[in-house]
mmCIF file of C-alpha atoms in Angstrom:
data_model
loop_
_atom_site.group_PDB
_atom_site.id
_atom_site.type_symbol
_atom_site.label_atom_id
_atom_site.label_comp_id
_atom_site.label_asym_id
_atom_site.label_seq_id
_atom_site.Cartn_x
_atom_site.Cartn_y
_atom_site.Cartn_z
ATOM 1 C CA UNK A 1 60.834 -34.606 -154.648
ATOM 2 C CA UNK A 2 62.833 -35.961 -157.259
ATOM 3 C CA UNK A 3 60.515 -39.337 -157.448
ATOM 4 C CA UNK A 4 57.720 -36.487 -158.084
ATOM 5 C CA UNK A 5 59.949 -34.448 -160.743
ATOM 6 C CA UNK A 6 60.642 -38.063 -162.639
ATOM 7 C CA UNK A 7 56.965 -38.596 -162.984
ATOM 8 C CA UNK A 8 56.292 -35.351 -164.179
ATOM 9 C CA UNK A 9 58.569 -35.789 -166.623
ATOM 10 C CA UNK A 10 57.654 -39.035 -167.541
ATOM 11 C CA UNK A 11 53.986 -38.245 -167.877
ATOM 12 C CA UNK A 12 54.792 -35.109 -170.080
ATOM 13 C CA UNK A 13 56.920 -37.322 -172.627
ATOM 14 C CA UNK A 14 55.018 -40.099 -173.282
ATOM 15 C CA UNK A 15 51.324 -38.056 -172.791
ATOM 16 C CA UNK A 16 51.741 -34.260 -173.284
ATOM 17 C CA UNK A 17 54.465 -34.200 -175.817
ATOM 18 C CA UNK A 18 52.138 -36.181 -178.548
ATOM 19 C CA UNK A 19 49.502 -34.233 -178.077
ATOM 20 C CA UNK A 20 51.043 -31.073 -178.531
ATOM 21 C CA UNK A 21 52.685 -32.160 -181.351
ATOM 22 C CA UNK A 22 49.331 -34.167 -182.776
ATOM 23 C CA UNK A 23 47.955 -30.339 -181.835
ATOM 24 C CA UNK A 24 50.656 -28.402 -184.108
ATOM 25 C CA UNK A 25 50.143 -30.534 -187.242
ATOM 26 C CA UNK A 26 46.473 -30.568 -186.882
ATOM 27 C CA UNK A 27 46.385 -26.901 -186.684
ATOM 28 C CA UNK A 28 48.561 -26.850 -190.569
ATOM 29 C CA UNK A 29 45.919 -29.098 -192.070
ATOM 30 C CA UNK A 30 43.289 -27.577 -194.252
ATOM 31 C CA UNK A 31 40.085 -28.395 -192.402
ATOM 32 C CA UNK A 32 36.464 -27.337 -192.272
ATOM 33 C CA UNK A 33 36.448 -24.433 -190.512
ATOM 34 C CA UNK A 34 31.902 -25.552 -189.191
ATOM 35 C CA UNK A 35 29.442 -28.170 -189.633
ATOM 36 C CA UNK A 36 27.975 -27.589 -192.172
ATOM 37 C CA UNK A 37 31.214 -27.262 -194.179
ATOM 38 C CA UNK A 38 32.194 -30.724 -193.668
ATOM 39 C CA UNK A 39 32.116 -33.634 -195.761
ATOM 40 C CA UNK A 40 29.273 -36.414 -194.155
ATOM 41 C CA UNK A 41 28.911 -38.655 -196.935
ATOM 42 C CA UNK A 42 29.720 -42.318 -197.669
ATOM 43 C CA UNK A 43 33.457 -43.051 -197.773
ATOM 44 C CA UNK A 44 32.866 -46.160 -199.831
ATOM 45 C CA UNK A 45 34.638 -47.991 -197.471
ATOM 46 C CA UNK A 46 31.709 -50.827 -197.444
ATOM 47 C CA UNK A 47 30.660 -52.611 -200.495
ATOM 48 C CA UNK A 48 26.583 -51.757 -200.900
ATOM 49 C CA UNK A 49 24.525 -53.602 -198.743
ATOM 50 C CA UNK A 50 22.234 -55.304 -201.302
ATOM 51 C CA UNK A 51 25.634 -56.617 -202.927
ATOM 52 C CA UNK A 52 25.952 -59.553 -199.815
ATOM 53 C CA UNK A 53 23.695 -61.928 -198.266
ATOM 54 C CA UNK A 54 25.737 -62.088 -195.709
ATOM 55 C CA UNK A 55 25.048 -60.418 -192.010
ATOM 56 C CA UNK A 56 27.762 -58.238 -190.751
ATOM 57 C CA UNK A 57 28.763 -56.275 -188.524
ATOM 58 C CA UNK A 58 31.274 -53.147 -188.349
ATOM 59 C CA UNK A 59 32.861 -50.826 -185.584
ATOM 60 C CA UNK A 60 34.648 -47.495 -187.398
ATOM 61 C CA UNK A 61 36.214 -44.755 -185.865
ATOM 62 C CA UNK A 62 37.414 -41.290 -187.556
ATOM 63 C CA UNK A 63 38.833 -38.100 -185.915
ATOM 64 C CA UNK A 64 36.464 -35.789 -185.025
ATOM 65 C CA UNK A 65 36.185 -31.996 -185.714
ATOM 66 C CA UNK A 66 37.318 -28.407 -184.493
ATOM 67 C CA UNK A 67 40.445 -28.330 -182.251
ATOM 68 C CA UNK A 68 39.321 -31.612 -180.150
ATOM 69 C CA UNK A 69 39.918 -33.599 -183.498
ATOM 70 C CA UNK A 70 43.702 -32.823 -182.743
ATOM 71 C CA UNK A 71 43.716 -35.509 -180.089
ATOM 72 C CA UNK A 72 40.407 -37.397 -179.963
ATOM 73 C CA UNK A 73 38.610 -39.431 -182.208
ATOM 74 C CA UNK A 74 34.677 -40.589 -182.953
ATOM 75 C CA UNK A 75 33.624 -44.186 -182.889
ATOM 76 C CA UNK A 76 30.286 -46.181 -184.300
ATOM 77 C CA UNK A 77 28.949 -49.646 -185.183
ATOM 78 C CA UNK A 78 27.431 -50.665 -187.781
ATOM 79 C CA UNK A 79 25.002 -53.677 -188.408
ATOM 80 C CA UNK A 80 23.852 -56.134 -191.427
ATOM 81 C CA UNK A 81 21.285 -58.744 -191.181
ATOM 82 C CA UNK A 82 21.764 -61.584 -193.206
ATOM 83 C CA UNK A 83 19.833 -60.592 -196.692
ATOM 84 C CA UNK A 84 19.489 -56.904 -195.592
ATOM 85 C CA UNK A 85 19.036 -54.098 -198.401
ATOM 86 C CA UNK A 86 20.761 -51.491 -196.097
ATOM 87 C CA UNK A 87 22.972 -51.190 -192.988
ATOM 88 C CA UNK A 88 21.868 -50.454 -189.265
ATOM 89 C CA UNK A 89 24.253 -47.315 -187.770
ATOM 90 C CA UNK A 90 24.550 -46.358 -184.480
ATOM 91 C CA UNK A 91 26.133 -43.577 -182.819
ATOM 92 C CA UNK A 92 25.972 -41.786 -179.517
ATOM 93 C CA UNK A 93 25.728 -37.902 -179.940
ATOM 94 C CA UNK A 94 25.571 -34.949 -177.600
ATOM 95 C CA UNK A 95 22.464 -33.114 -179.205
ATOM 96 C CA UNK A 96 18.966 -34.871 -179.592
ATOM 97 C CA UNK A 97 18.167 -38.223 -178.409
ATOM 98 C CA UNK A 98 21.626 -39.655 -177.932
ATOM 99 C CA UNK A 99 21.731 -42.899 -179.664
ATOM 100 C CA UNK A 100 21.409 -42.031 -183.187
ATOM 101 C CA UNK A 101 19.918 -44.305 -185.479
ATOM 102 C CA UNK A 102 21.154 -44.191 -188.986
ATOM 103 C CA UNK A 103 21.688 -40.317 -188.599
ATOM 104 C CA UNK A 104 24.969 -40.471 -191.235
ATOM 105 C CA UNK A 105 25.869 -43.218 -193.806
ATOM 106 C CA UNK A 106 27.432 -46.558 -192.645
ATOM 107 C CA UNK A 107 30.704 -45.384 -193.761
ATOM 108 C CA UNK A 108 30.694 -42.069 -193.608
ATOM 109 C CA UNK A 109 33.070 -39.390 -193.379
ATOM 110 C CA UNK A 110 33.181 -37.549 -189.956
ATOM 111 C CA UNK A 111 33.468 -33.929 -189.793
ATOM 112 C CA UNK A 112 35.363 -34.734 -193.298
ATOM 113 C CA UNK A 113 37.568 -37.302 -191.727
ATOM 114 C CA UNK A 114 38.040 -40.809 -193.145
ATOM 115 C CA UNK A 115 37.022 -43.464 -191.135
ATOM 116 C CA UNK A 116 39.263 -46.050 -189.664
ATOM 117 C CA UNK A 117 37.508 -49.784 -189.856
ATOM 118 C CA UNK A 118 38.681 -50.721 -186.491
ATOM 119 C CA UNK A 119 37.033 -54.534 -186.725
ATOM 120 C CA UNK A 120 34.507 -56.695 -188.652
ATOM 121 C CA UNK A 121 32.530 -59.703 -188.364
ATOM 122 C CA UNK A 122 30.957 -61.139 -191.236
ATOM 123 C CA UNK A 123 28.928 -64.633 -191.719
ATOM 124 C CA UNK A 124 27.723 -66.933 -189.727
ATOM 125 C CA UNK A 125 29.235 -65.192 -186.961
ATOM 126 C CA UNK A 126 27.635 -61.950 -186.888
ATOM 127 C CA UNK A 127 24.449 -63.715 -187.371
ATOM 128 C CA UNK A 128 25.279 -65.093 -184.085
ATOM 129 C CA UNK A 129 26.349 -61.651 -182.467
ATOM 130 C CA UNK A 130 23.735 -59.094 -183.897
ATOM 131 C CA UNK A 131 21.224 -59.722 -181.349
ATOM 132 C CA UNK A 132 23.619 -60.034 -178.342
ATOM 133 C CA UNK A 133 25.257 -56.393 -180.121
ATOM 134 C CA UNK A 134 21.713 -54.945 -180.348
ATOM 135 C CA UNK A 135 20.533 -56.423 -176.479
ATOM 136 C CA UNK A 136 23.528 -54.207 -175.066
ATOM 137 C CA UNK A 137 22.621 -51.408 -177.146
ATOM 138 C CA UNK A 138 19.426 -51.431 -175.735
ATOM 139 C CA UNK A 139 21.324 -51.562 -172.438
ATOM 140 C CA UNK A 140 23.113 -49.031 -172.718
ATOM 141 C CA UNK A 141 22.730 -46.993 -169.479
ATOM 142 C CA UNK A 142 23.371 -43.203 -170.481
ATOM 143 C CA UNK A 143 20.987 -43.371 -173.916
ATOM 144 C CA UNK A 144 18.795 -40.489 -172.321
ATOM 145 C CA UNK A 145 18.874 -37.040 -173.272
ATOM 146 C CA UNK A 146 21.277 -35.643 -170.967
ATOM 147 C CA UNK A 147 23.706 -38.215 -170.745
ATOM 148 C CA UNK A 148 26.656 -37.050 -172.429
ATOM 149 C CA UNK A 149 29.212 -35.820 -171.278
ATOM 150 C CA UNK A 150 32.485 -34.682 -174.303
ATOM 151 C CA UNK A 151 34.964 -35.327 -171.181
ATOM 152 C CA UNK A 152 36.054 -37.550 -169.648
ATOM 153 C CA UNK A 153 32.772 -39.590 -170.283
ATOM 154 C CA UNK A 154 30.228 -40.914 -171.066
ATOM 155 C CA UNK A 155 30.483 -39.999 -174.802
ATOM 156 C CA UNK A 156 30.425 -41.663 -178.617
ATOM 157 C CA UNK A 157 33.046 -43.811 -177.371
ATOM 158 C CA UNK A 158 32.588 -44.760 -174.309
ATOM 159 C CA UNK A 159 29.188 -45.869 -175.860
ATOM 160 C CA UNK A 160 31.440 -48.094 -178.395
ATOM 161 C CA UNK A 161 33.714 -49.401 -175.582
ATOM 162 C CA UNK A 162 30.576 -50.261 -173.693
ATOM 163 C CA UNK A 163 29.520 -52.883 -176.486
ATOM 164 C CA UNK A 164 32.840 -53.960 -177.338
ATOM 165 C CA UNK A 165 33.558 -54.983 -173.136
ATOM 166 C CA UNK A 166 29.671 -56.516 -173.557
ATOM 167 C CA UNK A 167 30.359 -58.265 -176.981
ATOM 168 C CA UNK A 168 33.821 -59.827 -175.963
ATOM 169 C CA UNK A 169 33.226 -61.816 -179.133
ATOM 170 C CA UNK A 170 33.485 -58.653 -181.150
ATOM 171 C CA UNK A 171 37.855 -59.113 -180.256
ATOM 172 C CA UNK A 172 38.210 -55.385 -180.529
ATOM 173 C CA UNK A 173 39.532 -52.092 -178.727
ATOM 174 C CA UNK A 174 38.855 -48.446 -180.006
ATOM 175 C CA UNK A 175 42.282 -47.000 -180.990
ATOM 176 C CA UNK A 176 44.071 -44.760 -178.363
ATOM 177 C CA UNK A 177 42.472 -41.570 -179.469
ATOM 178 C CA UNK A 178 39.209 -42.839 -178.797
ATOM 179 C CA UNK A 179 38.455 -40.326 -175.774
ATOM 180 C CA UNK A 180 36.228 -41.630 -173.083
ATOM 181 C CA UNK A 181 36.033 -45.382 -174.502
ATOM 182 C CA UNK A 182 37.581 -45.723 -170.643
ATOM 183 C CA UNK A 183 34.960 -44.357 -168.909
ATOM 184 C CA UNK A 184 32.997 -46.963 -166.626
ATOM 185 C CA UNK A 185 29.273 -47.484 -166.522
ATOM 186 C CA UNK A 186 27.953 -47.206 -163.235
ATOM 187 C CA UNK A 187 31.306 -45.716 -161.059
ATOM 188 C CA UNK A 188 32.389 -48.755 -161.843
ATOM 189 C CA UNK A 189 36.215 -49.004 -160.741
ATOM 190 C CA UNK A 190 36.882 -52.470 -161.931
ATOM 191 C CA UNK A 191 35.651 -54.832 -165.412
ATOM 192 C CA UNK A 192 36.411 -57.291 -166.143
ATOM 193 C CA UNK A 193 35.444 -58.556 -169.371
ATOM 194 C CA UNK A 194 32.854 -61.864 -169.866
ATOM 195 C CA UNK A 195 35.368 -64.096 -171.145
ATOM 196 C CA UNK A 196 38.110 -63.113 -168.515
ATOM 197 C CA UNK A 197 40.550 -61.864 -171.169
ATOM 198 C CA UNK A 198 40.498 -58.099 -170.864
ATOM 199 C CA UNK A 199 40.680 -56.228 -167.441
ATOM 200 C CA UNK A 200 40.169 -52.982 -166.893
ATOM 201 C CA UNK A 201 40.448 -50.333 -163.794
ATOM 202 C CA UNK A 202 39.674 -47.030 -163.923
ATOM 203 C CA UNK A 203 38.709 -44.114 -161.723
ATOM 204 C CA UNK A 204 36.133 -42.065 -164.233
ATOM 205 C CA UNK A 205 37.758 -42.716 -167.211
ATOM 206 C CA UNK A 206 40.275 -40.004 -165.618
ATOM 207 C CA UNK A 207 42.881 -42.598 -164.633
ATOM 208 C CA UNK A 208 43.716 -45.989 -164.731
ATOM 209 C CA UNK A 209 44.853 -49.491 -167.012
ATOM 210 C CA UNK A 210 43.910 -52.150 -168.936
ATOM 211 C CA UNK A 211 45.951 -55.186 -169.284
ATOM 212 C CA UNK A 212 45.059 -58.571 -171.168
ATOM 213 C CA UNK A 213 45.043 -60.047 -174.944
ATOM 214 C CA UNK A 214 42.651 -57.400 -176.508
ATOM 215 C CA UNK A 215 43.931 -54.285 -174.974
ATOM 216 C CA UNK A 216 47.674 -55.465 -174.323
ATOM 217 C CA UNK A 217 48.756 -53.052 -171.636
ATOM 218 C CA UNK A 218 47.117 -50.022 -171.263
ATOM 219 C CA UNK A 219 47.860 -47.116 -169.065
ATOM 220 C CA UNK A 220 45.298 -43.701 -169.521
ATOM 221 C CA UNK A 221 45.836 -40.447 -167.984
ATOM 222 C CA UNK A 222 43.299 -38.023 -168.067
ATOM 223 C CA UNK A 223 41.634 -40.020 -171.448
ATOM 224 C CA UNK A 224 44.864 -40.227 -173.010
ATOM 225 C CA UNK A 225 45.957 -43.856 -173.768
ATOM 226 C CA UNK A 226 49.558 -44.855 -173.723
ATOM 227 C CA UNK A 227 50.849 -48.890 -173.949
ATOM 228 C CA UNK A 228 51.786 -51.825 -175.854
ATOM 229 C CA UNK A 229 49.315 -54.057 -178.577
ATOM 230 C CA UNK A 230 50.502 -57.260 -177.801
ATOM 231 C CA UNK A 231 48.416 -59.551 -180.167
ATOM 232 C CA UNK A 232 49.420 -57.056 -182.987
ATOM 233 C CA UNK A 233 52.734 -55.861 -182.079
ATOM 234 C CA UNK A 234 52.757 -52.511 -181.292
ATOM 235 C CA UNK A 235 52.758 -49.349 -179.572
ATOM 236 C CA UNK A 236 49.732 -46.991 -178.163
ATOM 237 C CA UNK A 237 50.121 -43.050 -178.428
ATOM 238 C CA UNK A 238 48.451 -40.462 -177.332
ATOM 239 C CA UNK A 239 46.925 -38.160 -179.729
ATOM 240 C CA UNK A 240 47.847 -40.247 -182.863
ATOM 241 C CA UNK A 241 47.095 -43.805 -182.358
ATOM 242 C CA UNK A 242 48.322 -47.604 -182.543
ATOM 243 C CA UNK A 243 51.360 -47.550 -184.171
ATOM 244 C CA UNK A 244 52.714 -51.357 -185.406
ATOM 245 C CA UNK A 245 56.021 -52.506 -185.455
#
């Protein structure tokens, strides 16, 4: 019983307690109260398109609206060919045809949030990537009407996560708030990722770790993502994000 009390405890301190505090300072912010109230245009986080020849490509994240963007966050990626006038955005939605093509600016806000760039490739590397990025888009197996699902999966981010664990080459992770990016394709309990760095078990996205140089270690409970960045020292938390050190 006391074994069972311990983890209780331990789970509420290092997963509850962020989010109820993430919840409380969320509620004090001054926020857009619907849609239609919120900002959606370009952060000007990316220089204009027509300004590089070069091909690139972008993943972003922001925190979402209403009371869910207390703890969980929204995630897209972005392409450039090389010598493109404009950039390709894609996002996975929950209304329409899920896979939204260039439904919002590159860069834009979300729900009036700024957006986080989580990675980039530019050059002669993305040139090499885009297609292999765009083949798993393609691939992606909930882009149906119908198959989204805001919790525990699949959703915008497990969409993301899906083409970063495809893309290993991308060398990116959605940040801790990134609800759903554990989810599994498929029931699929274990991945592990093409080039053998990342692993990752999971029952539904509802339980389960991730452990290798990308992800450091990982440990979600119930979508909520607690551990250590070990290429970029520092710590995962619930609710608010990678914190470095």
């Amino acid at each position: 019983m006391k074994s069972v009390k311990r983890l209780f405890l331990v789970i509420f301190i290092i997963y509850l307690l962020p989010t109820f505090a993430s919840a409380g300072l969320w509620a004090m912010k001054d926020r857009p109260s619907r849609w239609s109230e919120a900002r959606w245009s370009s952060a000007g986080i990316l220089p204009k398109a027509e300004q590089s020849e070069q091909a690139a490509i972008y993943v972003f994240s922001a925190m979402t609206g209403g009371l869910k963007g207390a703890v969980a966050s929204h995630a897209w990626i972005v392409i450039k060919e090389k010598g493109a006038n404009a950039y390709t955005r894609y996002d996975k939605v929950g209304w329409g045809k899920p896979i939204r093509r260039n439904g919002y600016p590159a860069d834009a806000y979300w729900y009036s949030n700024t957006p986080e760039l989580v990675t980039s490739v530019t050059g002669a590397k993305a040139e090499q990537l885009i297609a292999k990025v765009e083949d798993a888009i393609a691939a992606y197996p909930y882009a149906e009407p119908g198959g989204y699902t805001i919790w525990p999966g699949p959703n915008s981010n497990t969409f993301v996560a899906y083409i970063l664990r495809t893309v290993p080459e991308l060398d990116a992770v959605l940040p801790p708030h990134a609800v759903g990016r554990d989810y599994l394709p498929g029931d699929e309990f274990v991945h592990l990722d093409e080039d053998w760095r990342d692993l990752h078990v999971t029952l539904r996205g509802l339980i389960g770790f991730s452990a290798g140089v990308r992800s450091g270690l990982e440990v979600h409970v119930l979508g909520l993502v607690a551990g250590l960045d070990l290429a970029r020292p520092g710590i995962k938390v619930p609710a608010v994000g990678r914190i470095g050190i």
